[in-house]
Coordinates of C-alpha atoms in Angstrom, one line a residue:
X1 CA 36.0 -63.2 118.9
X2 CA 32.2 -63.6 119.0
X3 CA 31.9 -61.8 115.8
X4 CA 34.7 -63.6 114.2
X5 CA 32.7 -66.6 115.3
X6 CA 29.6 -66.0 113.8
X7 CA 30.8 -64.1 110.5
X8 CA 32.6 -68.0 110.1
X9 CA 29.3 -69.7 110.6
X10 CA 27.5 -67.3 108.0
X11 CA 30.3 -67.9 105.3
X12 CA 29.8 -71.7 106.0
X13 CA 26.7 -71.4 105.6
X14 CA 27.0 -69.8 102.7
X15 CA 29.5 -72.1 101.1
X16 CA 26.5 -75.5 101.9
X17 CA 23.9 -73.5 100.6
X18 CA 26.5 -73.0 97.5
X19 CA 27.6 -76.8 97.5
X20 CA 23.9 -77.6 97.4
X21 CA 22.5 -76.1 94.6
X22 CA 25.7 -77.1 92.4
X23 CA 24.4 -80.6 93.6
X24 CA 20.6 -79.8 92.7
X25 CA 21.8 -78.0 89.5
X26 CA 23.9 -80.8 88.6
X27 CA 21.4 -83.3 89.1
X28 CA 18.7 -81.7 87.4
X29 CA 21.6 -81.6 84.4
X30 CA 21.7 -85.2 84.7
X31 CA 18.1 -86.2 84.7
X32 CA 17.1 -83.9 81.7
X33 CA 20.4 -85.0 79.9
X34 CA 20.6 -88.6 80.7
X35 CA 22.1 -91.1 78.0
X36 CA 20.2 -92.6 75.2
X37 CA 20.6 -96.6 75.8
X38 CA 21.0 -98.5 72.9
X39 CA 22.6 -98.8 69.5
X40 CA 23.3 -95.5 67.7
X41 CA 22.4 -96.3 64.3
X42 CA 24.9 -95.8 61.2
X43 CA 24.2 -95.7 58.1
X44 CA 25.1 -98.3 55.6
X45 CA 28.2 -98.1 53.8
X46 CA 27.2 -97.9 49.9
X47 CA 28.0 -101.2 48.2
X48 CA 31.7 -101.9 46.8
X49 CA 31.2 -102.4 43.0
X50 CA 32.0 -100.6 40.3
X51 CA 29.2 -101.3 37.9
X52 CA 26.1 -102.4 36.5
X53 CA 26.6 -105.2 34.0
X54 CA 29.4 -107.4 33.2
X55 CA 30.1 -106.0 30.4
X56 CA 31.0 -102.1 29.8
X57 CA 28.0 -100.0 28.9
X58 CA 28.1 -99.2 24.8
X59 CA 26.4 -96.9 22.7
X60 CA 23.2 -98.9 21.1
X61 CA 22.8 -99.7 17.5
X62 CA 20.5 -97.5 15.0
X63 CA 18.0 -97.8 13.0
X64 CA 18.0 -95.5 9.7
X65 CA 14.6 -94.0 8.3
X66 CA 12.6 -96.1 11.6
X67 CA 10.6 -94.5 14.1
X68 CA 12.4 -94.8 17.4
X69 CA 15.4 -96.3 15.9
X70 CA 17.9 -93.7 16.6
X71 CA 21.2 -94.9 18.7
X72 CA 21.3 -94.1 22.6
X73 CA 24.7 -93.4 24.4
X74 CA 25.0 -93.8 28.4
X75 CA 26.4 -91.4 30.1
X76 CA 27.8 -92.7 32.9
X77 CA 27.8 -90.6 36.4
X78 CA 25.6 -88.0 35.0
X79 CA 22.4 -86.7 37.3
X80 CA 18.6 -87.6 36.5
X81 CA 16.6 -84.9 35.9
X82 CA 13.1 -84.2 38.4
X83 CA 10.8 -83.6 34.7
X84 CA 12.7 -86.9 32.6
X85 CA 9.6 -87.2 31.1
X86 CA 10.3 -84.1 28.8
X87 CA 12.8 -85.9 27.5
X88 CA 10.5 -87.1 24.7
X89 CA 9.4 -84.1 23.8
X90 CA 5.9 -84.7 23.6
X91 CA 3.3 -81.8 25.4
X92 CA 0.5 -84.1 25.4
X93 CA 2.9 -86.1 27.5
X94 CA 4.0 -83.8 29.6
X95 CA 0.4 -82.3 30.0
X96 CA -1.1 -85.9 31.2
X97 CA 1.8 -86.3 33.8
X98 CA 1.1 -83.0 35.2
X99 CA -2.2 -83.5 35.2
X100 CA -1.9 -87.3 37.2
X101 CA 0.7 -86.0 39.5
X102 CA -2.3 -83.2 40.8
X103 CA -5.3 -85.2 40.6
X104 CA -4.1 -88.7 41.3
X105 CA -6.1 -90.1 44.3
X106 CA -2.7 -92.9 45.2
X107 CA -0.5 -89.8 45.2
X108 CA -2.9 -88.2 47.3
X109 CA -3.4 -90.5 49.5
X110 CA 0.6 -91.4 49.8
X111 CA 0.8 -87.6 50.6
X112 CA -2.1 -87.2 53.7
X113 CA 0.0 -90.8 54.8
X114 CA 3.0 -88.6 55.1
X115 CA 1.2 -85.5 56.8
X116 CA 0.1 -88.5 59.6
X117 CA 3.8 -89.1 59.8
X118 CA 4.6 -85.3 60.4
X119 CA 2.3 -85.0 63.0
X120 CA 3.0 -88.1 64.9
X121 CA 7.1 -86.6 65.0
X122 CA 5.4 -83.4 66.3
X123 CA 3.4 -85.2 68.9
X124 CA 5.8 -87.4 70.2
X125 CA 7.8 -84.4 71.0
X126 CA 6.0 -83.5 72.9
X127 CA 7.3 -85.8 75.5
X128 CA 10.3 -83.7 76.2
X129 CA 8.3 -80.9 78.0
X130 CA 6.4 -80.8 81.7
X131 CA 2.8 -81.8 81.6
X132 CA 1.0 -78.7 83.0
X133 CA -2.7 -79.2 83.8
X134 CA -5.3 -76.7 85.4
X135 CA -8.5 -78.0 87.5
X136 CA -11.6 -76.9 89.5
X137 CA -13.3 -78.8 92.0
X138 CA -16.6 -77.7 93.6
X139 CA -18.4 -79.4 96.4
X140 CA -21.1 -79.5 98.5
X141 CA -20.5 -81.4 101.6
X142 CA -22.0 -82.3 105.6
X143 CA -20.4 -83.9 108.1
X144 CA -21.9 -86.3 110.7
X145 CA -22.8 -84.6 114.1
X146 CA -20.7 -87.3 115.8
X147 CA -17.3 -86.7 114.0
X148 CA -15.4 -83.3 114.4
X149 CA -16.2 -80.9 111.8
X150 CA -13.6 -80.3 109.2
X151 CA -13.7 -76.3 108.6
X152 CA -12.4 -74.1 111.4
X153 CA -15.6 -72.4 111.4
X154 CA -16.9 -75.7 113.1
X155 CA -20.0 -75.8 110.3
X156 CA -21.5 -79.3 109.7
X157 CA -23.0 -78.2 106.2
X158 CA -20.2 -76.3 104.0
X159 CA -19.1 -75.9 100.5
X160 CA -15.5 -76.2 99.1
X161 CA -14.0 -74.6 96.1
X162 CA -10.7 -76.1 95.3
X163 CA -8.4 -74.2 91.8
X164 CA -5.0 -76.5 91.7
X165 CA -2.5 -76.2 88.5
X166 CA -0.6 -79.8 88.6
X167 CA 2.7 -80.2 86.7
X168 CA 4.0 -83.1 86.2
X169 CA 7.7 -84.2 84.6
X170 CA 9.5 -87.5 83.3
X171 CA 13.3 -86.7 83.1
X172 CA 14.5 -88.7 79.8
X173 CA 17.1 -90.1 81.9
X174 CA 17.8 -93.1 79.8
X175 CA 16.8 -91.6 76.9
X176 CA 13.7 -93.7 76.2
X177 CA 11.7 -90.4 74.8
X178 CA 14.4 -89.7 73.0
X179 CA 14.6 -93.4 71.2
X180 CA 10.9 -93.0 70.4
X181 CA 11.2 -89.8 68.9
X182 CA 13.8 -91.1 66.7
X183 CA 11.9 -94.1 65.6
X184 CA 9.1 -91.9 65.1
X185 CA 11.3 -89.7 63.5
X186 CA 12.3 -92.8 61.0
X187 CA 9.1 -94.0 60.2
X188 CA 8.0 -90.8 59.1
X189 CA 10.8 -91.0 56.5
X190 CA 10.1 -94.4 55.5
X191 CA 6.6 -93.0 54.6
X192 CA 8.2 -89.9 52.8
X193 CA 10.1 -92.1 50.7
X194 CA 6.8 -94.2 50.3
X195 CA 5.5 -91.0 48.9
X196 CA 8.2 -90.4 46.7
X197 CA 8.2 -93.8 45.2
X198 CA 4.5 -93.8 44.7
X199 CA 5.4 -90.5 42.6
X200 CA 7.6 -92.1 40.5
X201 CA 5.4 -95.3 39.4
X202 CA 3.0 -92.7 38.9
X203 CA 4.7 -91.2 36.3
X204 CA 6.3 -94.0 34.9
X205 CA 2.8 -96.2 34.6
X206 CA 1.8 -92.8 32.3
X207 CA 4.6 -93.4 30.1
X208 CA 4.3 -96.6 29.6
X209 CA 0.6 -96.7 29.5
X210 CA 1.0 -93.9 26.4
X211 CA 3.5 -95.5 24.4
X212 CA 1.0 -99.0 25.2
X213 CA -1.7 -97.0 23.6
X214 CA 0.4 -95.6 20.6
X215 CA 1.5 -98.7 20.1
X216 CA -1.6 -100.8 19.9
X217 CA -3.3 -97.9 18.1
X218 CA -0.7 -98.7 15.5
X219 CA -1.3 -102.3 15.2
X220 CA -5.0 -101.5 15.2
X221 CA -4.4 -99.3 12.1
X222 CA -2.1 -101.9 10.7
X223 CA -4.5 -104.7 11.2
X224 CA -7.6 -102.7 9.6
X225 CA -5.1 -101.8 6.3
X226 CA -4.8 -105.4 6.3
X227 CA -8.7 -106.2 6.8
X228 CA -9.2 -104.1 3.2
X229 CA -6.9 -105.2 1.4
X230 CA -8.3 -108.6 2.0
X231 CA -11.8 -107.1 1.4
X232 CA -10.7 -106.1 -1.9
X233 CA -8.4 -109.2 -3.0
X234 CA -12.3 -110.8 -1.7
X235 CA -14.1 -109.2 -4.4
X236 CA -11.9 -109.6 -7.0
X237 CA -11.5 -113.3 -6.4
X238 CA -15.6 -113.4 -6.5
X239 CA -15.7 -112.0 -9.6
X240 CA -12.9 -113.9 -11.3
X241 CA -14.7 -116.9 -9.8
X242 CA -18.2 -116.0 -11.5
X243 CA -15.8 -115.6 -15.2
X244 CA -14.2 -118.8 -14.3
X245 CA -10.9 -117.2 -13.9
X246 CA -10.4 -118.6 -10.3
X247 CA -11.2 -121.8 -8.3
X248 CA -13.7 -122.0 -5.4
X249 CA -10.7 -123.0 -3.5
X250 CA -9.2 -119.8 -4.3
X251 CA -12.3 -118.2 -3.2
X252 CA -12.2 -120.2 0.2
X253 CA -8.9 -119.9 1.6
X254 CA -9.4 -115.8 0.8
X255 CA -12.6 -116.0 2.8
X256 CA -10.4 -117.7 5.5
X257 CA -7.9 -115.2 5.9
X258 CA -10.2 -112.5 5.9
X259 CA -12.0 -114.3 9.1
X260 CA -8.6 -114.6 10.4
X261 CA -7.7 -110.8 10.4
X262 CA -10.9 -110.1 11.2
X263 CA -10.4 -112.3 14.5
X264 CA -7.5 -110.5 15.5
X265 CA -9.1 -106.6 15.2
X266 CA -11.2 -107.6 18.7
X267 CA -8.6 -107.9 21.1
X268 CA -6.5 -105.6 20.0
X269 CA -10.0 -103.3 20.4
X270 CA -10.1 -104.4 24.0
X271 CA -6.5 -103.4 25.1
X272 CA -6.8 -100.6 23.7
X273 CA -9.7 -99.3 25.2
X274 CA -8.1 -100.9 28.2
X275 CA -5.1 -98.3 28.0
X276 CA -7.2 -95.8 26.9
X277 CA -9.0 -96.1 30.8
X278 CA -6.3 -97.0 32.1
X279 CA -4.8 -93.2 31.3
X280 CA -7.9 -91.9 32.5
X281 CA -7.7 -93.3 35.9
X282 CA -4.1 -92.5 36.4
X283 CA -4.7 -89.0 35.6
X284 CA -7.6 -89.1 38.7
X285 CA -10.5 -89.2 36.0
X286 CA -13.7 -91.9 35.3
X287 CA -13.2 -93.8 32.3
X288 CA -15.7 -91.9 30.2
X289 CA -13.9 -88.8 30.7
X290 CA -10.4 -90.3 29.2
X291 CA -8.6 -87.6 26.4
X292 CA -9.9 -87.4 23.2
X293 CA -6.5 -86.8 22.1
X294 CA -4.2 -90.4 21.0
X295 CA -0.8 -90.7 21.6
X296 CA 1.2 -91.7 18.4
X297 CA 5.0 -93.3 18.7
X298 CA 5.5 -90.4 15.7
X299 CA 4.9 -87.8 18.6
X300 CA 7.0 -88.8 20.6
X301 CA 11.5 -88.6 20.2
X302 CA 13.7 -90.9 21.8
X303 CA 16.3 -89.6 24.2
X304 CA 19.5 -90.2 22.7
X305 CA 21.6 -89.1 25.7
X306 CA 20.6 -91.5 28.9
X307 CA 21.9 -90.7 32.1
X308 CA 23.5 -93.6 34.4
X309 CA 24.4 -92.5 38.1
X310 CA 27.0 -94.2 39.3
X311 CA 26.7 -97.1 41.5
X312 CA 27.4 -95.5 44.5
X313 CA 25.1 -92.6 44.2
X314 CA 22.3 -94.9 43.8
X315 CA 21.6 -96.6 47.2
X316 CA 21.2 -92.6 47.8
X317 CA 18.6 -92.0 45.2
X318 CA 16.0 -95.1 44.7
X319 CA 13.6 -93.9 47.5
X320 CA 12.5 -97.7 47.9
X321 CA 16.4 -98.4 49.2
X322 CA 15.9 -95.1 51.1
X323 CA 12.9 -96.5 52.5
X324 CA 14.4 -99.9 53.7
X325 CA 17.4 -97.5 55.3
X326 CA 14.9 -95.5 57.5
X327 CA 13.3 -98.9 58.4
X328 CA 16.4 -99.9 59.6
X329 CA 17.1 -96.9 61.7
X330 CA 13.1 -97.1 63.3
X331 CA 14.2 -100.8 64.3
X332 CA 17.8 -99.9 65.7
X333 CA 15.4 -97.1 67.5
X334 CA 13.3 -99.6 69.0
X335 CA 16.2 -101.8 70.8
X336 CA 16.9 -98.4 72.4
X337 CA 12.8 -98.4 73.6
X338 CA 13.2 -101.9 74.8
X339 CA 15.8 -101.4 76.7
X340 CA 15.1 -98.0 78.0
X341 CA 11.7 -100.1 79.7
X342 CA 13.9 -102.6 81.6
X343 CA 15.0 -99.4 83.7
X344 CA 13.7 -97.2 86.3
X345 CA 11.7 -94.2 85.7
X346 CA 11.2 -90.8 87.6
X347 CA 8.6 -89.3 87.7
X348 CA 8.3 -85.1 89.2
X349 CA 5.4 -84.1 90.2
X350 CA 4.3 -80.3 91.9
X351 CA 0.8 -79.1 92.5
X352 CA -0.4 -75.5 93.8
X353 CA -4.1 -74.3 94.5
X354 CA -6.0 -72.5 96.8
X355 CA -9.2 -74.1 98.8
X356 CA -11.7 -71.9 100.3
X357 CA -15.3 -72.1 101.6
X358 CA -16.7 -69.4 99.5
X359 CA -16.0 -68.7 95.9
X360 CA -15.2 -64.9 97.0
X361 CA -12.6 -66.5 99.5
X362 CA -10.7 -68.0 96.7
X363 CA -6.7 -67.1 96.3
X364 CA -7.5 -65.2 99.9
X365 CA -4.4 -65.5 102.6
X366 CA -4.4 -68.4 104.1
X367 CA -6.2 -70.7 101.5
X368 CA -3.3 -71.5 99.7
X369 CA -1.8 -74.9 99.7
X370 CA 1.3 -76.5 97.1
X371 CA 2.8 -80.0 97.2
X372 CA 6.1 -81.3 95.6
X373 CA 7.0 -84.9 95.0
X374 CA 9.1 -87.5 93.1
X375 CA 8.4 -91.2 91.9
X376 CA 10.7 -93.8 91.4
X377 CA 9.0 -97.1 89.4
X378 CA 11.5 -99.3 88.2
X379 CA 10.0 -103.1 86.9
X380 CA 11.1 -106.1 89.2
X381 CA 9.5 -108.8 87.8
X382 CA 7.1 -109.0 84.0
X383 CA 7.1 -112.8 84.0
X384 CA 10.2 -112.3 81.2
X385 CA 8.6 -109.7 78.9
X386 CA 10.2 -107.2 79.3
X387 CA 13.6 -109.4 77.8
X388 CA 11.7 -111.1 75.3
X389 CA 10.8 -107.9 73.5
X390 CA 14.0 -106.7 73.9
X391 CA 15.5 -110.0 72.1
X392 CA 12.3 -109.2 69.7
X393 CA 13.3 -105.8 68.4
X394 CA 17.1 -106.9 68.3
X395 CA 15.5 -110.1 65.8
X396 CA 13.6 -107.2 64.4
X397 CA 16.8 -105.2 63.2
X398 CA 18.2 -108.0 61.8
X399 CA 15.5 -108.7 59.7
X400 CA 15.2 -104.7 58.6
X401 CA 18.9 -105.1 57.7
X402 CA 18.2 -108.4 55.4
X403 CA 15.8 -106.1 54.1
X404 CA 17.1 -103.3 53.1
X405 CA 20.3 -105.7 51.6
X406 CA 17.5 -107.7 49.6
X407 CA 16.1 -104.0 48.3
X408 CA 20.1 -102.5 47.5
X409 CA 20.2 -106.0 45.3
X410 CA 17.1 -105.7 43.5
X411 CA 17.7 -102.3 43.1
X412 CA 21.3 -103.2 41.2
X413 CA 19.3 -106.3 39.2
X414 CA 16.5 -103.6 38.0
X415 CA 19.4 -100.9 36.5
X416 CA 21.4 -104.3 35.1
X417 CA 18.1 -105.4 33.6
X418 CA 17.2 -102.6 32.2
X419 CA 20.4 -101.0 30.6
X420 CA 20.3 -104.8 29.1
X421 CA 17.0 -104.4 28.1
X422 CA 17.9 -101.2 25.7
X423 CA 20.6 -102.9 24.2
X424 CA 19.0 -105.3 23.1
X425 CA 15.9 -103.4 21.9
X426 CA 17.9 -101.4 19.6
X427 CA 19.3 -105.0 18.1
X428 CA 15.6 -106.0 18.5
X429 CA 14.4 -103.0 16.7
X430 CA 17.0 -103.4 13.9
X431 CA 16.0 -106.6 13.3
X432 CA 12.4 -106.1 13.2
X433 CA 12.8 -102.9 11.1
X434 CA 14.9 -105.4 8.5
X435 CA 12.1 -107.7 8.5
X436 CA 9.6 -105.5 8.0
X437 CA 10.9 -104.3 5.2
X438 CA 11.7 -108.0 3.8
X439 CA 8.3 -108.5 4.5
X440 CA 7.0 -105.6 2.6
X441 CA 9.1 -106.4 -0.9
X442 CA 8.0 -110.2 -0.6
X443 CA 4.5 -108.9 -0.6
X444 CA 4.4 -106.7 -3.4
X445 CA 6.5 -109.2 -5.4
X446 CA 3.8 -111.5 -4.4
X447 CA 1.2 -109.5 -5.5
X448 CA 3.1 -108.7 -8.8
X449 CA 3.5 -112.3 -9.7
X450 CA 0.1 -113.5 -9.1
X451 CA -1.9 -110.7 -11.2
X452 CA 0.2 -112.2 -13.8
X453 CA -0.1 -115.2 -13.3
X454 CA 3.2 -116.6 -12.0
X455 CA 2.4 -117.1 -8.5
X456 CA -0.5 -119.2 -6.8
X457 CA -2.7 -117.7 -4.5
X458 CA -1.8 -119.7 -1.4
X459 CA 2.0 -117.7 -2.1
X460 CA 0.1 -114.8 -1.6
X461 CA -1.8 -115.6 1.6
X462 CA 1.6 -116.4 2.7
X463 CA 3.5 -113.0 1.7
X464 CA 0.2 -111.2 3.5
X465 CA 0.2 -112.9 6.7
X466 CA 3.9 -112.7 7.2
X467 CA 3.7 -108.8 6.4
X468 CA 0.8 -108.0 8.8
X469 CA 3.2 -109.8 11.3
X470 CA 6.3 -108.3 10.5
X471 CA 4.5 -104.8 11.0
X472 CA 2.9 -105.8 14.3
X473 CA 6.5 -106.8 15.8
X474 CA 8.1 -103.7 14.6
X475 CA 5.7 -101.7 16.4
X476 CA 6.0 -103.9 19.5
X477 CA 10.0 -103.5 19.2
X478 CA 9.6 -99.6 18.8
X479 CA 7.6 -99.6 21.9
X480 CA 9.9 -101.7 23.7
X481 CA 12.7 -98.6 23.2
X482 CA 10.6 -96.1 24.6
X483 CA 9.0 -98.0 27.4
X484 CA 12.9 -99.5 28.6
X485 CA 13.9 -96.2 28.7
X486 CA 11.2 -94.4 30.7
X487 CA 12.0 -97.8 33.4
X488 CA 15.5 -96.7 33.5
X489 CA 14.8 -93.8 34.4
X490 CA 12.4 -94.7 36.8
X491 CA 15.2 -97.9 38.2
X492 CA 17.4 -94.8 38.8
X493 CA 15.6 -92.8 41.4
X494 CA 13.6 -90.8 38.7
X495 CA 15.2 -87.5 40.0
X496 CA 12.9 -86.7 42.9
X497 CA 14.9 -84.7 44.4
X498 CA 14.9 -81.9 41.5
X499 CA 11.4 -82.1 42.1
X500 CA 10.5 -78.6 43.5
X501 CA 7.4 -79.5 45.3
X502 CA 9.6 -82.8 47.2
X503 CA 12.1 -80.0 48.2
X504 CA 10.0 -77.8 49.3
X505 CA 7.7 -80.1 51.0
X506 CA 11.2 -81.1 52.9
X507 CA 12.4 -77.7 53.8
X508 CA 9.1 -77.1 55.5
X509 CA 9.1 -80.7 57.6
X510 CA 12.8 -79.2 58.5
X511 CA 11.9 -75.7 59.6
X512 CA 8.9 -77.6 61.9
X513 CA 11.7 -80.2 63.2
X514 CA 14.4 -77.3 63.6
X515 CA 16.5 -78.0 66.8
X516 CA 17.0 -81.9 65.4
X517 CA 19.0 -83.3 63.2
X518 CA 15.3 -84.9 61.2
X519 CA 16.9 -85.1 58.0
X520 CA 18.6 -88.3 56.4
X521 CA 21.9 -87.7 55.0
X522 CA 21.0 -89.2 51.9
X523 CA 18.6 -86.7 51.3
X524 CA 20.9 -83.7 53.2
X525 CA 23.2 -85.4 49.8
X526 CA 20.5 -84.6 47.2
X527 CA 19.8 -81.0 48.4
X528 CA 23.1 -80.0 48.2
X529 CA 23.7 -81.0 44.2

């Protein structure tokens, strides 16, 4: 019976010693677990409409025998290409964007902004793991003669050498680590797609800034054609004055409109010179050191086929919409932070070291000491700030989300403007080229008619003034095709992600953040294509 007895008590034993480490392990599951207070956040839905304009896209007019002037089709759901810009098949072009995308100091800048981001993710992580610190103490101390002496060898005058390692733990039990990391997490996507966007106006501004320079060169070549041909009519009506075969009036209003060309070559000067260091700059270089190589609208081919992603797809491409998205989720984040600060928080804490009276003594039997403990803070009363910055990041989210609806809608208005805007240049250029060329029999008719005499001179002033104009808006329409068209690209995400050094750039942020789920699904979207 007695051994009946106490076999019982050791299986009871047993079986609490059992019960009780279920309970420890289970509570240990809870505290590291925990729950993650606050709103999970979902993604937008993509917005309900079916297209662009009001009207159905249609393949844009031509313009026979006319630089630029060939027709454009839209091809609708088709994908944007990461190099559009090679599209106009020009390798001065392509060499200048190349060049701006390496050595541009905003890109470079946008691109350190996003290694901050990176690290800030990796150092918030951080939280999730014990805090482990090491420390030694050394001390020198004596004890008055009238208080007991504290080392058992009863010495008044001693030293003490104290080695501890202190760890200390914060269980995420209501996930406010958690909520941090993942608004830490956002933000550092919001400055990727900062990046991204900076990319694109990068190469966009080159385009446009090229075909600005092509163009003005144009009108600069046009306007100096003009100035000699004025010269000349000049000197002939000087010496037909000094025969008597034309008037000082004659004479006069020629002078005139010579001045008045003249007047117009400055300006024209400036902005190109303007573009010209404007180029340089973008490509990360001082103004004197701009290309000696000019960009001609010759050199360059209009794409015929243009790409339009459908509207769908495109709330998962523009990376300023993308941008507004991952502000959204960094404010949904911080409701969860707000709230997660209202609650209580543990604290573990467990120290172990070893205090001797002689270095040699150190880690010796009997020097040891170790200490466990836990801390329990939870916040009573903060005067009401604690719920006032909780209503403030709920206001917060809702302004994010007004945000990013603001951004999906100018996002639509910029593709609507824009495949408008190519229309109509094609009608615009059409029209130009007609009246150019209007312009250009009037004036030789003109010029016919008054060497023989069947014309005044004023008719001829006329016919020249209305010809350097017609010329000036043709180049300005033919300029208008090729800079619409590098905006549309640019209005529909620009193809970033095609861009090998963006995906790459990505794949190593998600090998360092392997474990969580760091990526958007917008961009988990692109990858896959």
């Amino acid at each position: 019976m007695r051994g009946e007895t106490t076999g019982g008590a050791a299986l009871a034993a047993i079986a609490a010693r059992s019960r009780t480490l279920n309970f420890l392990a289970a509570m240990v599951s809870v505290l590291v677990a925990g729950c993650a207070v606050g709103p999970d956040f979902k993604r937008p839905a993509a917005p309900d409409v079916s297209g662009y304009t009001a009207q159905p896209l249609a393949t844009t007019v031509a313009s026979k025998d006319v630089v630029g002037g060939e027709a454009q089709r839209f091809a609708s759901g088709s994908d944007i290409p990461g190099d559009w810009w090679t599209l106009f098949h020009s390798s001065q072009l392509n060499a200048l964007i190349e060049q701006s995308l390496k050595n541009n100091p905003d890109l470079k800048a946008a691109q350190a902004a996003l290694s901050v981001a990176r690290e800030n993710v990796l150092a918030q992580r951080g939280s999730y793991y014990p805090n482990v610190s090491a420390d030694f103490s050394a001390s020198r101390q004596k004890t008055p003669g009238t208080i007991s002496p504290t080392p058992s060898s009863n010495a008044l005058l001693y030293n003490v050498f104290t080695p501890q390692v202190s760890i200390s733990y914060v269980p995420d039990v209501f996930g406010l680590n958690r909520r941090t990391t993942e608004s830490v997490k956002a933000q550092e996507q919001a400055v990727r797609y900062q990046m991204i966007a900076t990319q694109i106006t990068l190469s966009t501004n080159v385009v446009a800034a090229a075909v600005q320079e092509a163009a003005l060169q144009s009108q600069v070549d046009a306007t100096r054609q003009l100035v000699d041909i004025n010269s000349k009519m000049l000197q002939i009506l000087r010496y037909q004055f000094a025969k008597g075969y034309a008037s000082r009036l004659d004479v006069a209003a020629q002078e005139s409109q010579l001045a008045q060309v003249n007047a117009t070559l400055p300006p024209l000067l400036r902005q190109l010179a303007q573009q010209q260091d404007l180029l340089a700059v973008l490509g990360g270089q001082f103004p004197n050191q701009a290309p000696a190589e000019k960009f001609d609208l010759a050199s360059l081919q209009l794409p015929q086929d243009l790409p339009v992603s459908l509207p769908s797809e495109l709330v998962a491409q523009r990376p300023d919409v993308l941008q507004a998205e991952a502000n959204m989720h960094a404010a949904s984040a911080q409701i969860g932070i707000a709230i997660a600060n209202r609650l209580p928080n543990i604290t573990l804490t467990a120290n172990a070291g070893s205090t001797a009276l002689a270095i040699g003594q150190v880690f010796k039997s009997g020097t040891g000491f170790w200490g466990m403990g836990a801390d329990l803070a939870a916040p009573i009363f903060q005067g009401g700030t604690l719920l006032h910055q909780e209503r403030a990041a709920k206001a917060a989210y809702v302004e994010a989300a007004e945000q990013y609806r603001s951004t999906v809608l100018t996002a639509f208005q910029n593709v609507a403007d824009t495949l408008t805007a190519l229309e109509q240049d094609a009608e615009g250029l059409k029209a130009a080229a007609a009246a150019a060329d209007a312009a250009k029999v009037t004036l030789d008719l003109s010029q016919r008619q008054w060497k023989d005499g069947y014309a005044s001179y004023l008719s001829l002033l006329s016919a020249e003034q209305a010809d350097l104009q017609a010329r000036i808006n043709l180049v300005q329409a033919q300029a208008n095709r090729y800079a619409d068209t590098a905006a549309l690209f640019q209005a529909l995400g620009g193809g970033w992600w095609h861009r090998a050094e963006l995906i790459k750039a990505d794949s190593n942020h998600a090998d360092s953040s392997r474990g969580d789920s760091t990526r958007t699904d917008a961009t988990q979207g692109k990858d896959e294509k």
